[in-house]
PDB file of C-alpha atoms in Angstrom:
ATOM      1  CA  MET A1431      59.431  29.094 -66.156  1.00 38.00           C
ATOM      2  CA  PRO A1432      62.107  28.167 -63.313  1.00 46.00           C
ATOM      3  CA  GLY A1433      62.755  24.106 -62.967  1.00 51.00           C
ATOM      4  CA  SER A1434      61.792  22.583 -59.621  1.00 55.00           C
ATOM      5  CA  LEU A1435      63.295  23.884 -56.674  1.00 65.00           C
ATOM      6  CA  SER A1436      62.965  20.536 -54.868  1.00 72.00           C
ATOM      7  CA  LEU A1437      66.032  18.722 -53.617  1.00 80.00           C
ATOM      8  CA  PHE A1438      63.859  15.205 -53.700  1.00 80.00           C
ATOM      9  CA  SER A1439      66.009  13.647 -57.114  1.00 85.00           C
ATOM     10  CA  VAL A1440      65.916   9.733 -56.118  1.00 90.00           C
ATOM     11  CA  ASN A1441      62.591   7.380 -56.578  1.00 90.00           C
ATOM     12  CA  ALA A1442      64.485   4.252 -55.814  1.00 92.00           C
ATOM     13  CA  VAL A1443      67.961   2.541 -55.241  1.00 94.00           C
ATOM     14  CA  ILE A1444      67.583  -1.520 -55.627  1.00 94.00           C
ATOM     15  CA  LEU A1445      70.305  -4.145 -55.358  1.00 94.00           C
ATOM     16  CA  MET A1446      69.818  -7.364 -57.278  1.00 93.00           C
ATOM     17  CA  SER A1447      70.995 -10.171 -57.912  1.00 91.00           C
ATOM     18  CA  ALA A1448      72.592 -10.597 -61.659  1.00 86.00           C
ATOM     19  CA  ASP A1449      72.655 -14.757 -61.490  1.00 85.00           C
ATOM     20  CA  ASP A1450      68.867 -15.160 -60.519  1.00 87.00           C
ATOM     21  CA  GLY A1451      67.329 -11.568 -60.670  1.00 86.00           C
ATOM     22  CA  SER A1452      66.205 -11.499 -57.333  1.00 90.00           C
ATOM     23  CA  ARG A1453      65.910  -8.866 -54.841  1.00 93.00           C
ATOM     24  CA  ILE A1454      68.096  -8.198 -52.122  1.00 93.00           C
ATOM     25  CA  PHE A1455      67.426  -4.511 -51.324  1.00 93.00           C
ATOM     26  CA  ALA A1456      64.898  -2.323 -52.429  1.00 93.00           C
ATOM     27  CA  LYS A1457      64.150   1.047 -51.344  1.00 93.00           C
ATOM     28  CA  TYR A1458      61.605   3.332 -53.186  1.00 91.00           C
ATOM     29  CA  TYR A1459      61.065   7.028 -52.346  1.00 88.00           C
ATOM     30  CA  SER A1460      58.131   9.694 -52.663  1.00 82.00           C
ATOM     31  CA  PRO A1461      58.628  13.443 -52.212  1.00 77.00           C
ATOM     32  CA  PRO A1462      58.237  14.191 -48.853  1.00 71.00           C
ATOM     33  CA  HIS A1463      56.042  17.238 -49.609  1.00 71.00           C
ATOM     34  CA  PRO A1464      53.780  16.634 -52.237  1.00 70.00           C
ATOM     35  CA  PRO A1465      52.981  20.218 -54.133  1.00 70.00           C
ATOM     36  CA  ALA A1466      49.967  21.821 -52.616  1.00 73.00           C
ATOM     37  CA  GLY A1467      46.593  20.444 -53.636  1.00 74.00           C
ATOM     38  CA  VAL A1468      47.588  17.095 -54.076  1.00 73.00           C
ATOM     39  CA  ALA A1469      45.906  13.937 -52.291  1.00 70.00           C
ATOM     40  CA  PRO A1470      49.046  13.148 -49.834  1.00 63.00           C
ATOM     41  CA  ASN A1471      48.523   9.550 -51.186  1.00 65.00           C
ATOM     42  CA  SER A1472      48.281  10.411 -54.419  1.00 66.00           C
ATOM     43  CA  THR A1473      50.579   9.103 -57.261  1.00 65.00           C
ATOM     44  CA  ASP A1474      49.969  11.221 -60.495  1.00 66.00           C
ATOM     45  CA  TYR A1475      52.053  14.066 -59.684  1.00 64.00           C
ATOM     46  CA  PRO A1476      55.639  15.043 -60.443  1.00 62.00           C
ATOM     47  CA  GLY A1477      58.443  12.865 -59.034  1.00 62.00           C
ATOM     48  CA  ALA A1478      55.844  10.796 -57.090  1.00 69.00           C
ATOM     49  CA  ASN A1479      56.489   6.982 -56.727  1.00 74.00           C
ATOM     50  CA  PRO A1480      54.513   5.159 -59.491  1.00 75.00           C
ATOM     51  CA  TYR A1481      55.278   1.926 -57.928  1.00 83.00           C
ATOM     52  CA  PRO A1482      53.379   1.742 -54.488  1.00 81.00           C
ATOM     53  CA  THR A1483      52.770  -2.161 -54.304  1.00 86.00           C
ATOM     54  CA  VAL A1484      55.472  -4.762 -54.245  1.00 88.00           C
ATOM     55  CA  LYS A1485      54.087  -6.489 -57.569  1.00 91.00           C
ATOM     56  CA  GLU A1486      54.728  -3.555 -59.711  1.00 91.00           C
ATOM     57  CA  GLN A1487      57.462  -2.631 -58.220  1.00 89.00           C
ATOM     58  CA  LYS A1488      59.069  -6.192 -58.667  1.00 91.00           C
ATOM     59  CA  ALA A1489      57.627  -6.108 -62.381  1.00 91.00           C
ATOM     60  CA  PHE A1490      59.637  -2.967 -62.566  1.00 91.00           C
ATOM     61  CA  GLU A1491      62.490  -4.457 -61.216  1.00 90.00           C
ATOM     62  CA  GLN A1492      62.549  -8.057 -63.488  1.00 91.00           C
ATOM     63  CA  GLY A1493      61.939  -5.545 -66.747  1.00 90.00           C
ATOM     64  CA  LEU A1494      65.057  -3.080 -65.741  1.00 89.00           C
ATOM     65  CA  LEU A1495      67.283  -5.917 -65.212  1.00 89.00           C
ATOM     66  CA  GLU A1496      66.745  -7.439 -68.314  1.00 88.00           C
ATOM     67  CA  LYS A1497      66.982  -4.384 -70.283  1.00 89.00           C
ATOM     68  CA  THR A1498      70.328  -3.830 -68.437  1.00 87.00           C
ATOM     69  CA  ASN A1499      71.566  -7.155 -69.096  1.00 84.00           C
ATOM     70  CA  LYS A1500      71.639  -6.183 -72.880  1.00 77.00           C
ATOM     71  CA  SER A1501      73.039  -2.648 -72.282  1.00 76.00           C
ATOM     72  CA  THR A1502      76.729  -1.457 -72.606  1.00 80.00           C
ATOM     73  CA  SER A1503      76.252   1.908 -71.430  1.00 85.00           C
ATOM     74  CA  ASP A1504      75.528   2.315 -67.332  1.00 90.00           C
ATOM     75  CA  VAL A1505      73.212   5.211 -67.882  1.00 91.00           C
ATOM     76  CA  ILE A1506      69.419   4.164 -69.349  1.00 91.00           C
ATOM     77  CA  LEU A1507      66.546   5.516 -69.733  1.00 89.00           C
ATOM     78  CA  TYR A1508      63.549   2.852 -68.298  1.00 88.00           C
ATOM     79  CA  ASP A1509      60.147   3.202 -68.199  1.00 87.00           C
ATOM     80  CA  ASN A1510      60.504   7.360 -68.297  1.00 87.00           C
ATOM     81  CA  ARG A1511      62.886   7.516 -65.711  1.00 88.00           C
ATOM     82  CA  ILE A1512      66.562   7.715 -65.552  1.00 91.00           C
ATOM     83  CA  VAL A1513      68.397   5.013 -64.247  1.00 92.00           C
ATOM     84  CA  VAL A1514      71.982   4.516 -63.572  1.00 94.00           C
ATOM     85  CA  PHE A1515      73.880   0.977 -62.851  1.00 93.00           C
ATOM     86  CA  LYS A1516      76.601  -0.531 -61.589  1.00 91.00           C
ATOM     87  CA  MET A1517      77.643  -4.334 -61.929  1.00 90.00           C
ATOM     88  CA  GLU A1518      79.332  -5.811 -58.960  1.00 86.00           C
ATOM     89  CA  SER A1519      80.596  -9.000 -59.004  1.00 85.00           C
ATOM     90  CA  ASP A1520      77.124 -10.316 -59.079  1.00 88.00           C
ATOM     91  CA  VAL A1521      75.289  -7.483 -57.771  1.00 91.00           C
ATOM     92  CA  MET A1522      73.495  -4.967 -59.891  1.00 91.00           C
ATOM     93  CA  LEU A1523      73.316  -1.614 -58.086  1.00 93.00           C
ATOM     94  CA  TYR A1524      71.025   0.478 -59.302  1.00 94.00           C
ATOM     95  CA  VAL A1525      69.436   4.188 -58.650  1.00 94.00           C
ATOM     96  CA  VAL A1526      66.555   5.447 -60.514  1.00 93.00           C
ATOM     97  CA  GLY A1527      65.332   9.091 -60.596  1.00 90.00           C
ATOM     98  CA  GLY A1528      63.168  11.000 -62.539  1.00 86.00           C
ATOM     99  CA  ALA A1529      63.400  11.731 -66.487  1.00 84.00           C
ATOM    100  CA  GLU A1530      64.159  15.513 -65.920  1.00 85.00           C
ATOM    101  CA  GLU A1531      66.994  14.441 -63.294  1.00 87.00           C
ATOM    102  CA  ASN A1532      70.764  15.107 -63.916  1.00 88.00           C
ATOM    103  CA  GLU A1533      72.113  12.037 -64.480  1.00 90.00           C
ATOM    104  CA  VAL A1534      75.691  12.740 -63.305  1.00 92.00           C
ATOM    105  CA  LEU A1535      74.410  13.682 -60.305  1.00 92.00           C
ATOM    106  CA  LEU A1536      72.573  10.284 -59.979  1.00 92.00           C
ATOM    107  CA  TYR A1537      75.669   8.655 -61.329  1.00 93.00           C
ATOM    108  CA  ASN A1538      77.990  10.248 -58.438  1.00 94.00           C
ATOM    109  CA  VAL A1539      75.413   8.495 -55.684  1.00 94.00           C
ATOM    110  CA  VAL A1540      75.851   5.040 -57.545  1.00 94.00           C
ATOM    111  CA  LEU A1541      79.481   5.394 -57.412  1.00 94.00           C
ATOM    112  CA  SER A1542      79.422   6.225 -53.809  1.00 94.00           C
ATOM    113  CA  LEU A1543      77.495   3.385 -52.772  1.00 94.00           C
ATOM    114  CA  ARG A1544      79.746   0.887 -54.947  1.00 92.00           C
ATOM    115  CA  ASP A1545      82.949   2.507 -53.213  1.00 93.00           C
ATOM    116  CA  ALA A1546      81.040   2.946 -49.667  1.00 93.00           C
ATOM    117  CA  LEU A1547      80.322  -0.922 -49.858  1.00 92.00           C
ATOM    118  CA  GLY A1548      83.727  -2.177 -51.110  1.00 91.00           C
ATOM    119  CA  ILE A1549      85.753   0.125 -47.869  1.00 91.00           C
ATOM    120  CA  LEU A1550      83.026  -1.689 -45.543  1.00 91.00           C
ATOM    121  CA  PHE A1551      83.549  -5.446 -47.457  1.00 88.00           C
ATOM    122  CA  LYS A1552      87.286  -4.806 -48.049  1.00 87.00           C
ATOM    123  CA  GLY A1553      86.172  -5.292 -51.782  1.00 82.00           C
ATOM    124  CA  ALA A1554      84.208  -8.345 -51.449  1.00 82.00           C
ATOM    125  CA  THR A1555      81.077  -6.631 -52.417  1.00 86.00           C
ATOM    126  CA  ASP A1556      78.969  -9.574 -53.577  1.00 88.00           C
ATOM    127  CA  LYS A1557      75.701 -10.990 -52.636  1.00 91.00           C
ATOM    128  CA  ARG A1558      76.366 -13.009 -50.013  1.00 90.00           C
ATOM    129  CA  THR A1559      78.600 -10.500 -47.632  1.00 91.00           C
ATOM    130  CA  ILE A1560      75.690  -7.743 -48.984  1.00 91.00           C
ATOM    131  CA  VAL A1561      72.817 -10.298 -47.335  1.00 91.00           C
ATOM    132  CA  GLU A1562      74.734 -11.357 -44.206  1.00 90.00           C
ATOM    133  CA  ASN A1563      75.987  -7.580 -43.453  1.00 89.00           C
ATOM    134  CA  TYR A1564      72.329  -6.297 -44.441  1.00 91.00           C
ATOM    135  CA  ASP A1565      71.959  -3.479 -41.491  1.00 91.00           C
ATOM    136  CA  LEU A1566      75.808  -2.274 -42.898  1.00 91.00           C
ATOM    137  CA  VAL A1567      73.818  -1.853 -46.322  1.00 92.00           C
ATOM    138  CA  ALA A1568      70.654  -0.271 -45.451  1.00 93.00           C
ATOM    139  CA  LEU A1569      72.698   2.298 -42.955  1.00 93.00           C
ATOM    140  CA  ALA A1570      75.419   3.399 -45.769  1.00 93.00           C
ATOM    141  CA  ILE A1571      71.898   3.807 -48.379  1.00 94.00           C
ATOM    142  CA  ASP A1572      70.300   6.050 -45.217  1.00 93.00           C
ATOM    143  CA  GLU A1573      73.860   8.088 -45.284  1.00 93.00           C
ATOM    144  CA  ILE A1574      74.020   8.604 -48.791  1.00 94.00           C
ATOM    145  CA  ILE A1575      70.006   9.614 -49.652  1.00 93.00           C
ATOM    146  CA  ASP A1576      67.429  10.377 -47.000  1.00 90.00           C
ATOM    147  CA  ASP A1577      63.663  10.439 -48.080  1.00 87.00           C
ATOM    148  CA  GLY A1578      64.682  10.636 -52.195  1.00 87.00           C
ATOM    149  CA  ILE A1579      67.325  13.541 -51.164  1.00 89.00           C
ATOM    150  CA  ILE A1580      70.848  12.908 -51.722  1.00 91.00           C
ATOM    151  CA  LEU A1581      72.953  13.418 -48.574  1.00 92.00           C
ATOM    152  CA  GLU A1582      76.362  12.592 -48.880  1.00 92.00           C
ATOM    153  CA  THR A1583      78.656  11.353 -51.694  1.00 90.00           C
ATOM    154  CA  ASP A1584      81.708  10.894 -49.926  1.00 92.00           C
ATOM    155  CA  PRO A1585      82.334   7.209 -49.266  1.00 92.00           C
ATOM    156  CA  VAL A1586      85.032   7.215 -47.146  1.00 91.00           C
ATOM    157  CA  LEU A1587      83.129   9.452 -44.545  1.00 91.00           C
ATOM    158  CA  ILE A1588      79.312   7.236 -45.773  1.00 91.00           C
ATOM    159  CA  ALA A1589      81.970   4.020 -44.670  1.00 90.00           C
ATOM    160  CA  SER A1590      83.228   5.620 -41.518  1.00 89.00           C
ATOM    161  CA  ARG A1591      79.707   6.523 -40.298  1.00 89.00           C
ATOM    162  CA  VAL A1592      78.368   3.222 -41.018  1.00 88.00           C
ATOM    163  CA  SER A1593      81.412   1.318 -39.374  1.00 76.00           C
ATOM    164  CA  ARG A1594      81.864   3.435 -36.043  1.00 59.00           C
ATOM    165  CA  PRO A1595      82.141   1.061 -33.345  1.00 59.00           C
ATOM    166  CA  PRO A1596      79.828   1.616 -30.425  1.00 56.00           C
ATOM    167  CA  ALA A1597      80.846   3.093 -26.988  1.00 56.00           C
ATOM    168  CA  PRO A1598      81.771   0.188 -24.928  1.00 58.00           C
ATOM    169  CA  ASP A1599      79.207  -0.768 -22.097  1.00 56.00           C
ATOM    170  CA  ALA A1600      81.320  -3.163 -20.409  1.00 54.00           C
ATOM    171  CA  PRO A1601      83.923  -2.056 -17.760  1.00 57.00           C
ATOM    172  CA  ASN A1602      87.197  -1.638 -18.393  1.00 59.00           C
ATOM    173  CA  LEU A1603      88.774  -4.865 -17.196  1.00 57.00           C
ATOM    174  CA  LYS A1604      91.872  -3.301 -16.975  1.00 61.00           C
ATOM    175  CA  SER A1605      90.971  -1.610 -13.936  1.00 65.00           C
ATOM    176  CA  ILE A1606      89.673  -4.906 -12.366  1.00 67.00           C
ATOM    177  CA  ASP A1607      92.079  -6.684 -10.131  1.00 67.00           C
ATOM    178  CA  LEU A1608      92.389 -10.834 -10.874  1.00 69.00           C
ATOM    179  CA  SER A1609      95.205 -11.630  -8.841  1.00 74.00           C
ATOM    180  CA  GLU A1610      94.443 -14.076  -6.071  1.00 77.00           C
ATOM    181  CA  GLN A1611      93.809 -11.333  -3.145  1.00 77.00           C
ATOM    182  CA  GLY A1612      91.496  -9.700  -5.865  1.00 76.00           C
ATOM    183  CA  LEU A1613      89.535 -12.273  -6.125  1.00 79.00           C
ATOM    184  CA  LEU A1614      89.320 -13.124  -2.773  1.00 82.00           C
ATOM    185  CA  ASN A1615      88.551  -9.179  -1.867  1.00 81.00           C
ATOM    186  CA  ALA A1616      85.893  -9.518  -4.248  1.00 82.00           C
ATOM    187  CA  TRP A1617      84.428 -13.182  -2.614  1.00 83.00           C
ATOM    188  CA  GLU A1618      84.033 -11.018   0.779  1.00 85.00           C
ATOM    189  CA  LEU A1619      82.460  -7.991  -0.412  1.00 84.00           C
ATOM    190  CA  GLY A1620      79.708 -10.550  -1.900  1.00 83.00           C
ATOM    191  CA  LYS A1621      79.406 -12.549   1.162  1.00 85.00           C
ATOM    192  CA  ARG A1622      78.671  -9.470   2.961  1.00 86.00           C
ATOM    193  CA  ARG A1623      76.484  -7.788   0.411  1.00 85.00           C
ATOM    194  CA  LEU A1624      74.201 -11.247   0.744  1.00 84.00           C
ATOM    195  CA  ALA A1625      74.569 -11.450   4.698  1.00 84.00           C
ATOM    196  CA  GLU A1626      72.891  -7.564   4.534  1.00 83.00           C
ATOM    197  CA  GLY A1627      70.613  -8.555   1.824  1.00 81.00           C
ATOM    198  CA  LEU A1628      69.338 -11.674   4.392  1.00 80.00           C
ATOM    199  CA  ARG A1629      69.125  -9.723   7.485  1.00 80.00           C
ATOM    200  CA  GLN A1630      67.031  -6.408   5.764  1.00 77.00           C
ATOM    201  CA  MET A1631      64.301  -9.535   4.708  1.00 70.00           C
TER     202      MET A1631
END
């Protein structure tokens, strides 16, 4: 029998403080399309999010942190899930997938997240920087993973998409005449408009 043909491969992305074990960022995914005949909010089919409540998620995360603090490798099997992780300064980056998932693919995701954050924060990927730039972290993760499906693993491309400056809304200041005559012209224009507005009342 052939394996699953779904692109869904990531159950969760978690960023935790290595110092106190607090959650910095966590996003859990369920397959966007459950198998036929399964209720939409069911959690008992393969790939479903087994941690639907925050209490269950935090219990899983605490156990995960305890297990990975003692681990010497970057890939473990925990609670029947493959977990790949990287330690960056005082932050633990986790990517969680199903037990049948390809750990090399998941490891590539955690590396791309680490490298993209390194590019965005110029190498200062620590808890304080992540909290101060929470929006960039969330955008970077959304560029990498959408609904549990891996979209991109090139850290340079991810960082460029996240950090692209917005289009300027302000007028081009080079075209504004700030000389004395230019300011007098602007003053006269303002007086005329005000007078016209008062006449129309």
